CSV table of C-alpha atoms in Angstrom, one decimal:
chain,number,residue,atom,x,y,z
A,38,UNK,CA,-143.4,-76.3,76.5
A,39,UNK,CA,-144.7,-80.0,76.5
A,40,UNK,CA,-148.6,-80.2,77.1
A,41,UNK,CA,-148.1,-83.8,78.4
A,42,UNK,CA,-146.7,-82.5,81.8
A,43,UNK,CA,-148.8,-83.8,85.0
A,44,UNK,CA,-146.3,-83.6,87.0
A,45,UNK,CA,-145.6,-79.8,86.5
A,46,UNK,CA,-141.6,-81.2,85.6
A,47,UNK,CA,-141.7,-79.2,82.4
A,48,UNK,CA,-143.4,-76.0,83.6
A,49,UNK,CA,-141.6,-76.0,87.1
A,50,UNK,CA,-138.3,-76.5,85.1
A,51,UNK,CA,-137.1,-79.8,86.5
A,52,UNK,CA,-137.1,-81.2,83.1
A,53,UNK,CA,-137.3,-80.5,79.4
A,54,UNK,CA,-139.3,-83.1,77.4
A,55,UNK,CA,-139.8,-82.8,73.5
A,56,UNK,CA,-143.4,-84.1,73.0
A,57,UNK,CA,-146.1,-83.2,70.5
A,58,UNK,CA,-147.1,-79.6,71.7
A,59,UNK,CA,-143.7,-78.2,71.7
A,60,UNK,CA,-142.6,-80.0,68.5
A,61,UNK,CA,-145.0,-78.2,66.8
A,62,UNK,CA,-144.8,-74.9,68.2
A,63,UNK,CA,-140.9,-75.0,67.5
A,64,UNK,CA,-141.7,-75.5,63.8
A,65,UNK,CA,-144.1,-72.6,64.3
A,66,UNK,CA,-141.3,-70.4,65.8
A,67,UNK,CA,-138.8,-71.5,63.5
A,68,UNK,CA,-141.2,-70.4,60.9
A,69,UNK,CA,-141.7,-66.8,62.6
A,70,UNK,CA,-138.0,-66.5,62.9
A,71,UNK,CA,-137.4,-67.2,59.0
A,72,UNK,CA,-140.5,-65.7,57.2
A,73,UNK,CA,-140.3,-62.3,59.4
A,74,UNK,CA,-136.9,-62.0,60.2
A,75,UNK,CA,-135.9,-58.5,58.7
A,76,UNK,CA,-139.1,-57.0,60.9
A,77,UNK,CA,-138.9,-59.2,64.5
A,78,UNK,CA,-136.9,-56.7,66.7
A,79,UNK,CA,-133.5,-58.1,67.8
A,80,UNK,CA,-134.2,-59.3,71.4
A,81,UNK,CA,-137.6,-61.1,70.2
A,82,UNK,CA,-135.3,-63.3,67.3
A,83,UNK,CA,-132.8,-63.9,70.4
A,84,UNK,CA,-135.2,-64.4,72.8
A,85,UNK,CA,-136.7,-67.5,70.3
A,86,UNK,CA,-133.2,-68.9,69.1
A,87,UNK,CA,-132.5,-69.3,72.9
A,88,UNK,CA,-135.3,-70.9,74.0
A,89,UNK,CA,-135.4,-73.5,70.9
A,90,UNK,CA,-132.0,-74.7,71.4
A,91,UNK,CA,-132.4,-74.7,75.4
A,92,UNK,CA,-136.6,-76.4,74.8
A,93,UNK,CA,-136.0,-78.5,71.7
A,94,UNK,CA,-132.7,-79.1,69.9
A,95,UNK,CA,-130.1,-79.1,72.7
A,96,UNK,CA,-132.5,-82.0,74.4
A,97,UNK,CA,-133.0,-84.1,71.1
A,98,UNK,CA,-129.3,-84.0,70.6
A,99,UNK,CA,-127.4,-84.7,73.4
A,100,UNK,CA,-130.0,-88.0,73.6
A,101,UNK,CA,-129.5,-88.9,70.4
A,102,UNK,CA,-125.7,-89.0,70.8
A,103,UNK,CA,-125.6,-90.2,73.9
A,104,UNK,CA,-127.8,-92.8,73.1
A,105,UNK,CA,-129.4,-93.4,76.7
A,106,UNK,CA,-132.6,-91.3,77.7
A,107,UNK,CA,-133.7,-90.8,74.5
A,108,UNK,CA,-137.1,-90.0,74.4
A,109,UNK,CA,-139.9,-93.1,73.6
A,110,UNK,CA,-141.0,-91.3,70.4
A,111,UNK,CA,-137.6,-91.2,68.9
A,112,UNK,CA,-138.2,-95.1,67.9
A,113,UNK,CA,-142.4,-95.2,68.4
A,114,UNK,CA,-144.3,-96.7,65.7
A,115,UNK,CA,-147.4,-94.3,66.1
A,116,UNK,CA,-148.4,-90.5,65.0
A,117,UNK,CA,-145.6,-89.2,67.7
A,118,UNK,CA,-142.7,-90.1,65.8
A,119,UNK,CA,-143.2,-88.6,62.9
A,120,UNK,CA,-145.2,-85.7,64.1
A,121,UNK,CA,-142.3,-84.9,66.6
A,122,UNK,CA,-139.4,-85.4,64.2
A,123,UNK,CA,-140.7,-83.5,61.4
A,124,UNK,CA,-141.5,-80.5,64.7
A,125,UNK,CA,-137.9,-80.9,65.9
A,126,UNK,CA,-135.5,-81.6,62.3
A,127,UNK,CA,-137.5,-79.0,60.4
A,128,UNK,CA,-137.4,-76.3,63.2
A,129,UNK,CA,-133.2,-77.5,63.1
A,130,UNK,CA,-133.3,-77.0,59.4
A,131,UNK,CA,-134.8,-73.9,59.4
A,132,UNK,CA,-132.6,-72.3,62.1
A,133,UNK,CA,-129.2,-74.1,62.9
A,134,UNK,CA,-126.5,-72.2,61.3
A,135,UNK,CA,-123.7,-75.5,61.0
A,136,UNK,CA,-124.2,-77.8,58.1
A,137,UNK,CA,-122.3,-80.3,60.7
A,138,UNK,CA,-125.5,-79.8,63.1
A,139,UNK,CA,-128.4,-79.9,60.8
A,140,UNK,CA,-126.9,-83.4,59.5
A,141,UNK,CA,-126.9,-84.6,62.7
A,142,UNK,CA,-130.9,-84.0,63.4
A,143,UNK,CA,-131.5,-85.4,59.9
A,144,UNK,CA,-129.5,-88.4,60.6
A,145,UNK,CA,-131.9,-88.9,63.4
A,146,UNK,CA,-134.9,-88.6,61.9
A,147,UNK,CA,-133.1,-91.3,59.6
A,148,UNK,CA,-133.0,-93.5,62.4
A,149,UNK,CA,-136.0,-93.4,64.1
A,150,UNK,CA,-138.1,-92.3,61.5
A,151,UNK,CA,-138.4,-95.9,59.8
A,152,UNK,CA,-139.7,-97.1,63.5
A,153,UNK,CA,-143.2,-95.1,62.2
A,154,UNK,CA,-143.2,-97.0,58.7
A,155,UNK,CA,-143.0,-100.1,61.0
A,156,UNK,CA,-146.1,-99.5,62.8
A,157,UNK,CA,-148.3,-99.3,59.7
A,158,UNK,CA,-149.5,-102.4,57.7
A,159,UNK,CA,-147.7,-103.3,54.1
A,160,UNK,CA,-151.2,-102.0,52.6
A,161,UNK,CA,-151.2,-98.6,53.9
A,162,UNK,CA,-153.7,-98.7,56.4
A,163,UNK,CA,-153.6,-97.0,59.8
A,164,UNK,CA,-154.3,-98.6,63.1
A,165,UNK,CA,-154.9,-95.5,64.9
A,166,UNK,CA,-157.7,-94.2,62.0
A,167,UNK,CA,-157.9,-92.0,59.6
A,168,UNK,CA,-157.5,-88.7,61.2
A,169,UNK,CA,-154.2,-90.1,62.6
A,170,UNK,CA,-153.1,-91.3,58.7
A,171,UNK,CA,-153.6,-87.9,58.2
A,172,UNK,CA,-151.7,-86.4,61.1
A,173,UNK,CA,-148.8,-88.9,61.4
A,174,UNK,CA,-148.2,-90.0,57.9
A,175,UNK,CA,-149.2,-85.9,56.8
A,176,UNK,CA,-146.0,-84.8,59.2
A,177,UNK,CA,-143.7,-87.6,57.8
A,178,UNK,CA,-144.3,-86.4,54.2
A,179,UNK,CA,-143.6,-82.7,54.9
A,180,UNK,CA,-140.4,-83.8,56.7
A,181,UNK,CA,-139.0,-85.6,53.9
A,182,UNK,CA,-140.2,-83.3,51.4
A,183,UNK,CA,-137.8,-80.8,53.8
A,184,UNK,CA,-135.0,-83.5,54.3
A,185,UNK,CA,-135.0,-83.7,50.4
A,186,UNK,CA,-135.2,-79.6,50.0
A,187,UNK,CA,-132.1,-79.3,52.0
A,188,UNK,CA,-129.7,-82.0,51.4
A,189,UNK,CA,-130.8,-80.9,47.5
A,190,UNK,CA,-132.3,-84.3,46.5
A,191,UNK,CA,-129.4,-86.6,47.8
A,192,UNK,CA,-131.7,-87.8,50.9
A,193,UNK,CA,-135.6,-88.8,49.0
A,194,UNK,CA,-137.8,-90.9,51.3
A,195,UNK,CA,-140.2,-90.7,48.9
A,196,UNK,CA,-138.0,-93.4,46.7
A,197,UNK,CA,-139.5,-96.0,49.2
A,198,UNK,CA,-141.8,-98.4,48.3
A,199,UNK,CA,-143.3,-98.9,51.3
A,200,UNK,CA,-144.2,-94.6,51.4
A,201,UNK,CA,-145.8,-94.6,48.1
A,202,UNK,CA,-148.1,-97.4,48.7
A,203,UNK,CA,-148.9,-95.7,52.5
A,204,UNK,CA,-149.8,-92.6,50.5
A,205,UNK,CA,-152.2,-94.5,47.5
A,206,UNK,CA,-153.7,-96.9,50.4
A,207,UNK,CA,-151.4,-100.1,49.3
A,208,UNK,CA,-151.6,-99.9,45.7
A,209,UNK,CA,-148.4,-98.9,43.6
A,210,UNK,CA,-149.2,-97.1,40.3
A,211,UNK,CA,-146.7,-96.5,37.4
A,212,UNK,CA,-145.1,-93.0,37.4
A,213,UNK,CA,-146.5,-90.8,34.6
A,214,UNK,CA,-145.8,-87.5,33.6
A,215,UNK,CA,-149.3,-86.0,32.0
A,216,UNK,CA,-152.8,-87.0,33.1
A,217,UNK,CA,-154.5,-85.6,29.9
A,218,UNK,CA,-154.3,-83.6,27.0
A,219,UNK,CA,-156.7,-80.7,26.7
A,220,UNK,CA,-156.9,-78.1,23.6
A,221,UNK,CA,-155.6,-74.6,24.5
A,222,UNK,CA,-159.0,-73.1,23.8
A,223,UNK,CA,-160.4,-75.3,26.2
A,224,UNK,CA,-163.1,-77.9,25.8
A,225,UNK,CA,-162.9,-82.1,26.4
A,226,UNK,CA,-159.3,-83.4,26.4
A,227,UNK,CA,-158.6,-85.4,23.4
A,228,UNK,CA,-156.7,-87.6,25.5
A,229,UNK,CA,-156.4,-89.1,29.0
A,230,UNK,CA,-154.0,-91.4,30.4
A,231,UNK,CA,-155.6,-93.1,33.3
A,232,UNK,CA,-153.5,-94.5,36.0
A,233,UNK,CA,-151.8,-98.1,36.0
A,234,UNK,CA,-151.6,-99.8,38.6
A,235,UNK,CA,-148.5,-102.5,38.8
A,236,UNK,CA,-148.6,-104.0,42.0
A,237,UNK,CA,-149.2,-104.0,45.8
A,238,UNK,CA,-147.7,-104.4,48.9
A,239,UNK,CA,-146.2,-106.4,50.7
A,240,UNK,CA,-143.7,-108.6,48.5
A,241,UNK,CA,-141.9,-109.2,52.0
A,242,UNK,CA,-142.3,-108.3,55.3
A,243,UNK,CA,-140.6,-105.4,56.3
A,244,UNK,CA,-137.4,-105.8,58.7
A,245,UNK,CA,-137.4,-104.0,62.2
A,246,UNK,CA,-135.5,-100.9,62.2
A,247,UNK,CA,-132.5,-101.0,64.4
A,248,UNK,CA,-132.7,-99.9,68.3
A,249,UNK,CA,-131.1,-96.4,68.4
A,250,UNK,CA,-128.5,-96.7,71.0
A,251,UNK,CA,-127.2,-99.8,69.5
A,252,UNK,CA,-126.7,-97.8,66.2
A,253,UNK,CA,-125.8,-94.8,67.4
A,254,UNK,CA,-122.9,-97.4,69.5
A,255,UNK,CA,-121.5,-97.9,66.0
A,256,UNK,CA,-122.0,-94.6,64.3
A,257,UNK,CA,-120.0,-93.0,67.0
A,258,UNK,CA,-116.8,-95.0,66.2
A,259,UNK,CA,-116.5,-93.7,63.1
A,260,UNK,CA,-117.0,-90.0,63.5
A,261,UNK,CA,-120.6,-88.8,62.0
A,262,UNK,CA,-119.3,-85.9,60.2
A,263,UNK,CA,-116.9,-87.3,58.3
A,264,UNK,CA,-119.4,-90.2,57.0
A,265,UNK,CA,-122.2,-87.8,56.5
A,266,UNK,CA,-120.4,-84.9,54.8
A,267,UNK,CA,-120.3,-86.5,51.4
A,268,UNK,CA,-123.8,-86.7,51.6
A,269,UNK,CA,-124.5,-83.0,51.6
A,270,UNK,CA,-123.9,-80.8,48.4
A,271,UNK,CA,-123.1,-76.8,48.7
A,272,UNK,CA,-126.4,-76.6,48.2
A,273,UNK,CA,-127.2,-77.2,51.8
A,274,UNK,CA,-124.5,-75.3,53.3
A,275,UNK,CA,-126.8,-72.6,54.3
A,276,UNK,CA,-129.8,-72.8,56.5
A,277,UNK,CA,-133.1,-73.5,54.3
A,278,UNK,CA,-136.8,-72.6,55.1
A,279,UNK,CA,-138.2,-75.6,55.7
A,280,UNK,CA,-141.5,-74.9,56.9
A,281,UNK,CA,-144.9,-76.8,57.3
A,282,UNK,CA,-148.1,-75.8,55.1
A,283,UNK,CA,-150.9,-74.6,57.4
């Protein structure tokens, strides 16, 4: 249930908005509903698969497809974007049964999740602060560490330039396998390999991300299953935990 609901529209059932509150509690559901699944009485794991596709995914997807009413997060540059997606596609990740259906949430998060890149500086820093680096960028690295986990690898947003320098405050360092060597016994390493720094951002400035509905105009005359499932190995033909540390 949205907590950013004056108006009463959510709680008196005249609309359904996905906003920050009930992102996160549908990634918290989804959790219950995968970790204690064997031991939740029947009714209780109906009674939450119901009310997640009627609160959460059924509203993110028929705006996403339609293109039109689509929620102002969806294509945001602040914390809401990624703290939303990574609520909604995770929670669809974890529960959604269809491999056809979970590639469709993760193809929006593909969309509108390069709106929240956007709206941070080339050097990593966060206009809203550094509890809000925390909180946004923090939700936009669990959900591609999940996006990764279930489309086994073939999907890594952490291949982007622009995320690595985000998460080392602008500086790009040279990837490395070992940070020292250390006898077995214990004692001072007898090597260390510090880290090497080889560049920063930016090189360029960053293009803006394309508006949704004009993309999802294009996408939809060529059918988005058939174009997205070569992207998906067996591996993600069954639904995968993909659950946020607490």
């Amino acid at each position: 249930l949205s907590a950013h609901d004056s108006k009463l529209d959510n709680y008196e059932g005249r609309k359904v908005e996905v906003d920050l509150s009930a992102a996160a509690r549908a990634l918290l559901f989804s959790g219950t509903l995968k970790l204690l699944e064997e031991v939740l009485p029947e009714k209780t794991k109906q009674t939450l698969r119901r009310e997640l596709e009627r609160r959460i995914f059924e509203p993110y997807r028929t705006r996403f497809v339609e293109g039109q009413g689509a929620f102002w997060w969806m294509q945001g540059d602040n914390n809401w974007n990624a703290v939303c997606h990574a609520g909604v596609v995770l929670a669809a990740l974890s529960v959604l049964e269809k491999p056809e259906d979970r590639a469709l949430f993760i193809h929006g998060a593909e969309l509108g999740a390069p709106w929240f890149l956007h709206g941070m500086p080339d050097d990593g820093y966060c206009t809203e602060g550094i509890g809000y680096w925390g909180y946004g960028f923090g939700n936009y690295v669990l959900l591609a560490m999940g996006i990764r986990e279930a489309t086994a690898g073939k999907i890594d947003w952490f291949q982007n330039a622009k995320v690595a320098a985000i998460g080392n405050g602008g500086t790009l360092y040279q990837p490395q396998l070992v940070s020292k060597i250390q006898p077995p016994e214990g004692g001072a390493p007898t090597n260390e390999f510090a880290p090497i720094e080889t560049g920063t951002l930016p090189l360029k400035p960053e293009p803006v991300p394309p508006p949704i509905p004009a993309v999802m105009n294009t996408m939809l005359a060529s059918p988005i299953m058939v174009r997205m499932s070569s992207r998906f190995s067996s591996a993600a033909t069954r639904p995968r935990s993909a659950l946020r540390g607490r």
